[in-house]
Amino acid sequence: MSWRTFDFALWTAVLVLGAAAAASAQSPDEQRLVDLTNEARAQGGLKPVVWDVQLAAAARGHALLMARQEAISHRYPGEADLATRAGEAGAKFSMIAENIAMGTSPGQIHGAWMVSPAHHDNLMNANVNRIGVSIIPARGALFAVVDFSEGVDIMTLTQVESVVGKAIAAKGLSLVSDASGARKYCSLAEGQPSAGLGLNARFLMRWQAPDIAKLPPELEQALAGGQYKQAAVGACASHDVGGGSGAAFTAYRVGVLLY
C-alpha cells in the first residue's frame, strides 16, 4: 500500500494503543543512543536528558512509519505534525524537536547527527531536558527517531492557582477565598470585555505560559508598588494561541485580580 492510499488516522490509532507500552522498555540500541546523547551533552557542559515514556511512544509511532515506507521523513502526507503527535501520546512540553535517521548502528547514527548542524543543535540544546527514542530494525537498516523536549510538569487547575497564589502572597498580599471572579476573567476570550462580570478589582491581568511560577513583569511591577493589599487567583483551560498545532504545546492560563 502506498502512502497515497494509506489511512494515517487508522494507523495512528493502532500505534497509540501499542506504542506507549512498548516505549516504557528501552532496547539496547535505544539506550545506547540516550547514553551517547548524554555523553556529548556532558562534554559540552550541559545537563543530561531523561527518558520520557510519552515522547518515546510518539517516536516509536513515527519510526514504524519510516520503516514501513522504507524512507525517512519528518512528516508523511496525511500525518500529524511532530507537536501534535507528541501531544496525542501524552507528552507535556513547551518546545520540541526531532532527529531522524536510517543507519547501521547507534554510534554511526549519533556520529552523523553530531556533524550535521541542525541535528547537532537539537541534541545539544541547553533547554532540552527530556528524550524519547525509538529504533526499528528493518530491511537491514535501523530506522531511528529521537524526540527532544523541554518538559512541562503536569498540574491541575487547583495546583496552578496554588503556585501563583504563593508567589503573590510572598509579595505581601493576602489571597481572597473566593476565586470565582478570577476564574471567569481567566476564561474570557481575548478582546472579550470583562465589564459584564461585575468585578471590582483595581488591576486585572491574565496570561498563559508553561512556567506560571514566574510572574509576568507587568504583574511584578504592580505588586511592587504597594498600592494593592489583596489578590484573587483563578486558573482555567489554556487557549490555543498558536493556531492549529500550537494547541499541542503545554501552557497554563491564569487570571489575577488585585484589590
mmCIF file of C-alpha atoms in Angstrom:
data_model
loop_
_atom_site.group_PDB
_atom_site.id
_atom_site.type_symbol
_atom_site.label_atom_id
_atom_site.label_comp_id
_atom_site.label_asym_id
_atom_site.label_seq_id
_atom_site.Cartn_x
_atom_site.Cartn_y
_atom_site.Cartn_z
ATOM 1 C CA MET A 1 0.000 0.000 0.000
ATOM 2 C CA SER A 2 1.475 3.385 -0.962
ATOM 3 C CA TRP A 3 1.394 6.482 1.221
ATOM 4 C CA ARG A 4 -1.119 7.993 -1.192
ATOM 5 C CA THR A 5 -3.780 5.497 -0.134
ATOM 6 C CA PHE A 6 -2.537 4.798 3.401
ATOM 7 C CA ASP A 7 -5.080 5.523 6.147
ATOM 8 C CA PHE A 8 -2.967 7.556 8.616
ATOM 9 C CA ALA A 9 -5.870 8.107 11.004
ATOM 10 C CA LEU A 10 -6.402 4.373 11.427
ATOM 11 C CA TRP A 11 -2.679 3.669 11.578
ATOM 12 C CA THR A 12 -2.180 6.353 14.250
ATOM 13 C CA ALA A 13 -4.977 4.935 16.391
ATOM 14 C CA VAL A 14 -3.360 1.486 16.282
ATOM 15 C CA LEU A 15 0.068 2.911 17.104
ATOM 16 C CA VAL A 16 -1.158 4.903 20.079
ATOM 17 C CA LEU A 17 -2.602 1.754 21.645
ATOM 18 C CA GLY A 18 0.631 -0.221 21.392
ATOM 19 C CA ALA A 19 3.429 2.326 21.366
ATOM 20 C CA ALA A 20 3.044 3.566 24.936
ATOM 21 C CA ALA A 21 3.523 0.090 26.406
ATOM 22 C CA ALA A 22 6.495 -0.629 24.155
ATOM 23 C CA ALA A 23 8.089 2.757 24.900
ATOM 24 C CA SER A 24 8.418 2.025 28.615
ATOM 25 C CA ALA A 25 11.104 -0.571 27.822
ATOM 26 C CA GLN A 26 14.246 0.548 26.003
ATOM 27 C CA SER A 27 16.121 -1.721 23.640
ATOM 28 C CA PRO A 28 19.938 -1.838 23.951
ATOM 29 C CA ASP A 29 20.258 0.246 20.765
ATOM 30 C CA GLU A 30 17.824 2.860 22.079
ATOM 31 C CA GLN A 31 19.625 3.034 25.418
ATOM 32 C CA ARG A 32 22.909 3.434 23.548
ATOM 33 C CA LEU A 33 21.598 6.492 21.717
ATOM 34 C CA VAL A 34 20.495 8.001 25.032
ATOM 35 C CA ASP A 35 23.930 7.323 26.529
ATOM 36 C CA LEU A 36 25.733 8.823 23.534
ATOM 37 C CA THR A 37 23.493 11.890 23.727
ATOM 38 C CA ASN A 38 24.226 12.441 27.400
ATOM 39 C CA GLU A 39 27.950 11.845 26.911
ATOM 40 C CA ALA A 40 28.014 14.569 24.255
ATOM 41 C CA ARG A 41 25.966 16.912 26.440
ATOM 42 C CA ALA A 42 28.264 16.324 29.419
ATOM 43 C CA GLN A 43 31.296 17.159 27.286
ATOM 44 C CA GLY A 44 29.537 20.374 26.301
ATOM 45 C CA GLY A 45 28.765 21.275 29.912
ATOM 46 C CA LEU A 46 25.036 20.597 29.509
ATOM 47 C CA LYS A 47 22.627 18.779 31.812
ATOM 48 C CA PRO A 48 21.603 15.235 30.826
ATOM 49 C CA VAL A 49 18.244 14.438 29.274
ATOM 50 C CA VAL A 50 15.930 11.917 30.942
ATOM 51 C CA TRP A 51 13.742 9.272 29.332
ATOM 52 C CA ASP A 52 10.149 10.314 28.668
ATOM 53 C CA VAL A 53 7.734 7.444 28.010
ATOM 54 C CA GLN A 54 5.243 9.634 26.132
ATOM 55 C CA LEU A 55 7.931 11.074 23.854
ATOM 56 C CA ALA A 56 9.205 7.560 23.215
ATOM 57 C CA ALA A 57 5.709 6.439 22.258
ATOM 58 C CA ALA A 58 5.456 9.286 19.738
ATOM 59 C CA ALA A 59 8.924 8.462 18.400
ATOM 60 C CA ARG A 60 8.005 4.784 18.050
ATOM 61 C CA GLY A 61 4.888 5.545 16.052
ATOM 62 C CA HIS A 62 6.891 7.617 13.597
ATOM 63 C CA ALA A 63 9.781 5.143 13.426
ATOM 64 C CA LEU A 64 7.350 2.377 12.481
ATOM 65 C CA LEU A 65 6.019 4.574 9.694
ATOM 66 C CA MET A 66 9.543 5.240 8.414
ATOM 67 C CA ALA A 67 10.308 1.523 8.390
ATOM 68 C CA ARG A 68 7.043 0.822 6.571
ATOM 69 C CA GLN A 69 7.732 3.499 3.961
ATOM 70 C CA GLU A 70 11.413 2.429 3.640
ATOM 71 C CA ALA A 71 12.384 6.099 3.612
ATOM 72 C CA ILE A 72 12.941 8.793 6.202
ATOM 73 C CA SER A 73 10.840 11.910 6.580
ATOM 74 C CA HIS A 74 9.798 14.110 9.483
ATOM 75 C CA ARG A 75 6.229 14.031 8.229
ATOM 76 C CA TYR A 76 4.384 11.983 5.645
ATOM 77 C CA PRO A 77 1.372 13.250 3.684
ATOM 78 C CA GLY A 78 -1.704 12.879 5.874
ATOM 79 C CA GLU A 79 0.331 12.502 9.084
ATOM 80 C CA ALA A 80 0.043 14.945 12.012
ATOM 81 C CA ASP A 81 2.989 17.220 12.757
ATOM 82 C CA LEU A 82 5.532 16.475 15.480
ATOM 83 C CA ALA A 83 3.941 18.597 18.204
ATOM 84 C CA THR A 84 0.512 17.070 17.623
ATOM 85 C CA ARG A 85 1.881 13.522 17.578
ATOM 86 C CA ALA A 86 3.721 14.055 20.855
ATOM 87 C CA GLY A 87 0.726 15.759 22.453
ATOM 88 C CA GLU A 88 -1.566 12.912 21.446
ATOM 89 C CA ALA A 89 0.887 10.483 23.054
ATOM 90 C CA GLY A 90 0.500 12.398 26.326
ATOM 91 C CA ALA A 91 3.754 14.390 26.351
ATOM 92 C CA LYS A 92 3.752 17.810 28.028
ATOM 93 C CA PHE A 93 6.239 20.313 26.672
ATOM 94 C CA SER A 94 6.979 23.934 25.878
ATOM 95 C CA MET A 95 9.320 23.131 22.968
ATOM 96 C CA ILE A 96 10.010 20.023 20.941
ATOM 97 C CA ALA A 97 12.458 18.916 18.237
ATOM 98 C CA GLU A 98 13.189 15.723 16.352
ATOM 99 C CA ASN A 99 16.159 13.923 14.833
ATOM 100 C CA ILE A 100 15.617 11.072 12.371
ATOM 101 C CA ALA A 101 17.956 8.754 10.527
ATOM 102 C CA MET A 102 18.385 5.484 8.709
ATOM 103 C CA GLY A 103 21.709 3.939 9.664
ATOM 104 C CA THR A 104 23.718 0.883 10.571
ATOM 105 C CA SER A 105 24.322 1.337 14.311
ATOM 106 C CA PRO A 106 23.568 3.779 17.149
ATOM 107 C CA GLY A 107 27.163 5.011 17.019
ATOM 108 C CA GLN A 108 27.049 5.690 13.296
ATOM 109 C CA ILE A 109 23.700 7.491 13.621
ATOM 110 C CA HIS A 110 24.879 9.611 16.543
ATOM 111 C CA GLY A 111 28.105 10.471 14.732
ATOM 112 C CA ALA A 112 26.200 11.645 11.667
ATOM 113 C CA TRP A 113 23.964 13.838 13.809
ATOM 114 C CA MET A 114 26.920 15.422 15.588
ATOM 115 C CA VAL A 115 28.379 16.713 12.300
ATOM 116 C CA SER A 116 25.026 17.920 10.974
ATOM 117 C CA PRO A 117 24.369 21.489 12.238
ATOM 118 C CA ALA A 118 20.581 21.142 12.584
ATOM 119 C CA HIS A 119 20.732 17.730 14.270
ATOM 120 C CA HIS A 120 23.625 18.811 16.487
ATOM 121 C CA ASP A 121 21.673 21.872 17.622
ATOM 122 C CA ASN A 122 18.691 19.725 18.626
ATOM 123 C CA LEU A 123 20.869 17.264 20.525
ATOM 124 C CA MET A 124 22.874 19.995 22.283
ATOM 125 C CA ASN A 125 20.017 22.395 23.030
ATOM 126 C CA ALA A 126 20.531 23.640 26.599
ATOM 127 C CA ASN A 127 16.767 23.948 27.137
ATOM 128 C CA VAL A 128 16.080 20.298 26.327
ATOM 129 C CA ASN A 129 15.608 18.066 29.369
ATOM 130 C CA ARG A 130 13.654 15.029 28.119
ATOM 131 C CA ILE A 131 14.162 12.464 25.382
ATOM 132 C CA GLY A 132 12.212 9.689 23.694
ATOM 133 C CA VAL A 133 13.949 7.250 21.355
ATOM 134 C CA SER A 134 12.727 4.546 19.016
ATOM 135 C CA ILE A 135 14.839 2.370 16.750
ATOM 136 C CA ILE A 136 13.137 -0.069 14.399
ATOM 137 C CA PRO A 137 15.334 -2.613 12.573
ATOM 138 C CA ALA A 138 14.025 -3.316 9.074
ATOM 139 C CA ARG A 139 15.397 -4.141 5.616
ATOM 140 C CA GLY A 140 18.912 -4.493 7.003
ATOM 141 C CA ALA A 141 18.926 -0.977 8.463
ATOM 142 C CA LEU A 142 17.993 0.858 11.642
ATOM 143 C CA PHE A 143 15.219 3.448 11.369
ATOM 144 C CA ALA A 144 15.792 5.864 14.269
ATOM 145 C CA VAL A 145 13.662 8.661 15.700
ATOM 146 C CA VAL A 146 14.687 10.781 18.673
ATOM 147 C CA ASP A 147 12.281 13.359 20.079
ATOM 148 C CA PHE A 148 13.738 16.019 22.377
ATOM 149 C CA SER A 149 11.638 18.347 24.507
ATOM 150 C CA GLU A 150 11.657 20.922 27.229
ATOM 151 C CA GLY A 151 9.238 19.146 29.502
ATOM 152 C CA VAL A 152 6.469 20.820 31.473
ATOM 153 C CA ASP A 153 5.189 19.466 34.781
ATOM 154 C CA ILE A 154 1.578 18.300 34.741
ATOM 155 C CA MET A 155 -0.574 20.348 37.126
ATOM 156 C CA THR A 156 -4.264 20.597 37.892
ATOM 157 C CA LEU A 157 -6.006 23.980 37.837
ATOM 158 C CA THR A 158 -6.037 23.925 41.649
ATOM 159 C CA GLN A 159 -2.282 23.373 41.711
ATOM 160 C CA VAL A 160 -1.762 26.220 39.243
ATOM 161 C CA GLU A 161 -3.759 28.567 41.454
ATOM 162 C CA SER A 162 -1.731 27.462 44.457
ATOM 163 C CA VAL A 163 1.620 28.094 42.752
ATOM 164 C CA VAL A 164 0.639 31.571 41.545
ATOM 165 C CA GLY A 165 -1.068 32.375 44.835
ATOM 166 C CA LYS A 166 2.072 31.566 46.814
ATOM 167 C CA ALA A 167 4.171 33.749 44.522
ATOM 168 C CA ILE A 168 1.787 36.675 45.049
ATOM 169 C CA ALA A 169 1.475 36.083 48.808
ATOM 170 C CA ALA A 170 5.266 36.247 49.009
ATOM 171 C CA LYS A 171 4.954 39.868 47.862
ATOM 172 C CA GLY A 172 2.906 40.696 50.983
ATOM 173 C CA LEU A 173 -0.656 40.442 49.638
ATOM 174 C CA SER A 174 -3.384 38.319 51.187
ATOM 175 C CA LEU A 175 -5.438 35.982 48.997
ATOM 176 C CA VAL A 176 -9.221 36.197 48.961
ATOM 177 C CA SER A 177 -11.011 32.879 49.411
ATOM 178 C CA ASP A 178 -13.500 33.382 46.563
ATOM 179 C CA ALA A 179 -11.668 32.853 43.273
ATOM 180 C CA SER A 180 -14.793 32.578 41.103
ATOM 181 C CA GLY A 181 -14.399 36.056 39.628
ATOM 182 C CA ALA A 182 -10.747 35.470 38.743
ATOM 183 C CA ARG A 183 -11.663 32.155 37.113
ATOM 184 C CA LYS A 184 -14.370 33.758 34.994
ATOM 185 C CA TYR A 185 -11.986 36.524 33.976
ATOM 186 C CA CYS A 186 -9.340 33.925 33.112
ATOM 187 C CA SER A 187 -11.775 32.137 30.791
ATOM 188 C CA LEU A 188 -12.660 35.205 28.717
ATOM 189 C CA ALA A 189 -11.604 35.121 25.095
ATOM 190 C CA GLU A 190 -9.029 37.664 24.003
ATOM 191 C CA GLY A 191 -10.741 41.001 23.382
ATOM 192 C CA GLN A 192 -13.891 39.990 25.253
ATOM 193 C CA PRO A 193 -14.804 42.732 27.788
ATOM 194 C CA SER A 194 -14.840 41.932 31.489
ATOM 195 C CA ALA A 195 -17.371 44.618 32.405
ATOM 196 C CA GLY A 196 -20.233 42.140 32.486
ATOM 197 C CA LEU A 197 -18.563 40.064 35.183
ATOM 198 C CA GLY A 198 -19.169 42.679 37.883
ATOM 199 C CA LEU A 199 -15.595 42.650 39.117
ATOM 200 C CA ASN A 200 -14.474 45.473 41.388
ATOM 201 C CA ALA A 201 -10.753 44.814 41.145
ATOM 202 C CA ARG A 202 -8.437 47.751 40.524
ATOM 203 C CA PHE A 203 -5.989 45.701 38.459
ATOM 204 C CA LEU A 204 -6.808 42.777 36.165
ATOM 205 C CA MET A 205 -4.389 40.601 34.257
ATOM 206 C CA ARG A 206 -4.371 37.192 32.603
ATOM 207 C CA TRP A 207 -1.611 35.322 30.839
ATOM 208 C CA GLN A 208 -0.649 31.913 29.530
ATOM 209 C CA ALA A 209 2.753 30.264 29.900
ATOM 210 C CA PRO A 210 4.384 26.877 30.545
ATOM 211 C CA ASP A 211 6.084 28.215 33.695
ATOM 212 C CA ILE A 212 3.491 30.007 35.806
ATOM 213 C CA ALA A 213 5.767 30.250 38.852
ATOM 214 C CA LYS A 214 7.466 33.153 37.058
ATOM 215 C CA LEU A 215 5.127 36.135 37.237
ATOM 216 C CA PRO A 216 4.911 38.464 34.209
ATOM 217 C CA PRO A 217 6.913 41.726 34.518
ATOM 218 C CA GLU A 218 3.729 43.834 34.365
ATOM 219 C CA LEU A 219 2.288 41.985 37.343
ATOM 220 C CA GLU A 220 5.590 42.115 39.231
ATOM 221 C CA GLN A 221 5.615 45.892 38.746
ATOM 222 C CA ALA A 222 2.041 46.240 40.012
ATOM 223 C CA LEU A 223 2.791 44.141 43.080
ATOM 224 C CA ALA A 224 5.943 46.118 43.858
ATOM 225 C CA GLY A 225 4.056 49.412 44.001
ATOM 226 C CA GLY A 226 2.461 48.665 47.373
ATOM 227 C CA GLN A 227 -0.974 50.024 46.400
ATOM 228 C CA TYR A 228 -2.686 46.613 46.427
ATOM 229 C CA LYS A 229 -3.425 44.585 49.562
ATOM 230 C CA GLN A 230 -5.446 41.607 48.321
ATOM 231 C CA ALA A 231 -5.458 39.325 45.309
ATOM 232 C CA ALA A 232 -7.658 36.665 43.728
ATOM 233 C CA VAL A 233 -6.120 33.976 41.538
ATOM 234 C CA GLY A 234 -8.084 31.843 39.090
ATOM 235 C CA ALA A 235 -6.854 29.231 36.617
ATOM 236 C CA CYS A 236 -8.711 27.978 33.557
ATOM 237 C CA ALA A 237 -8.197 25.843 30.498
ATOM 238 C CA SER A 238 -5.471 27.135 28.208
ATOM 239 C CA HIS A 239 -6.428 28.732 24.900
ATOM 240 C CA ASP A 240 -4.953 27.744 21.563
ATOM 241 C CA VAL A 241 -2.958 30.853 20.764
ATOM 242 C CA GLY A 242 -0.634 29.130 18.294
ATOM 243 C CA GLY A 243 -3.124 28.232 15.608
ATOM 244 C CA GLY A 244 -3.573 24.553 14.943
ATOM 245 C CA SER A 245 -0.534 22.692 16.239
ATOM 246 C CA GLY A 246 0.025 25.364 18.895
ATOM 247 C CA ALA A 247 -2.628 23.603 20.950
ATOM 248 C CA ALA A 248 -0.242 20.679 21.459
ATOM 249 C CA PHE A 249 2.213 22.798 23.411
ATOM 250 C CA THR A 250 1.579 22.785 27.142
ATOM 251 C CA ALA A 251 0.738 26.094 28.805
ATOM 252 C CA TYR A 252 -1.257 27.154 31.834
ATOM 253 C CA ARG A 253 -3.671 30.085 31.833
ATOM 254 C CA VAL A 254 -4.131 32.294 34.875
ATOM 255 C CA GLY A 255 -6.220 35.336 35.771
ATOM 256 C CA VAL A 256 -5.262 37.646 38.645
ATOM 257 C CA LEU A 257 -7.354 40.384 40.253
ATOM 258 C CA LEU A 258 -5.743 42.890 42.597
ATOM 259 C CA TYR A 259 -7.659 44.940 45.191
#
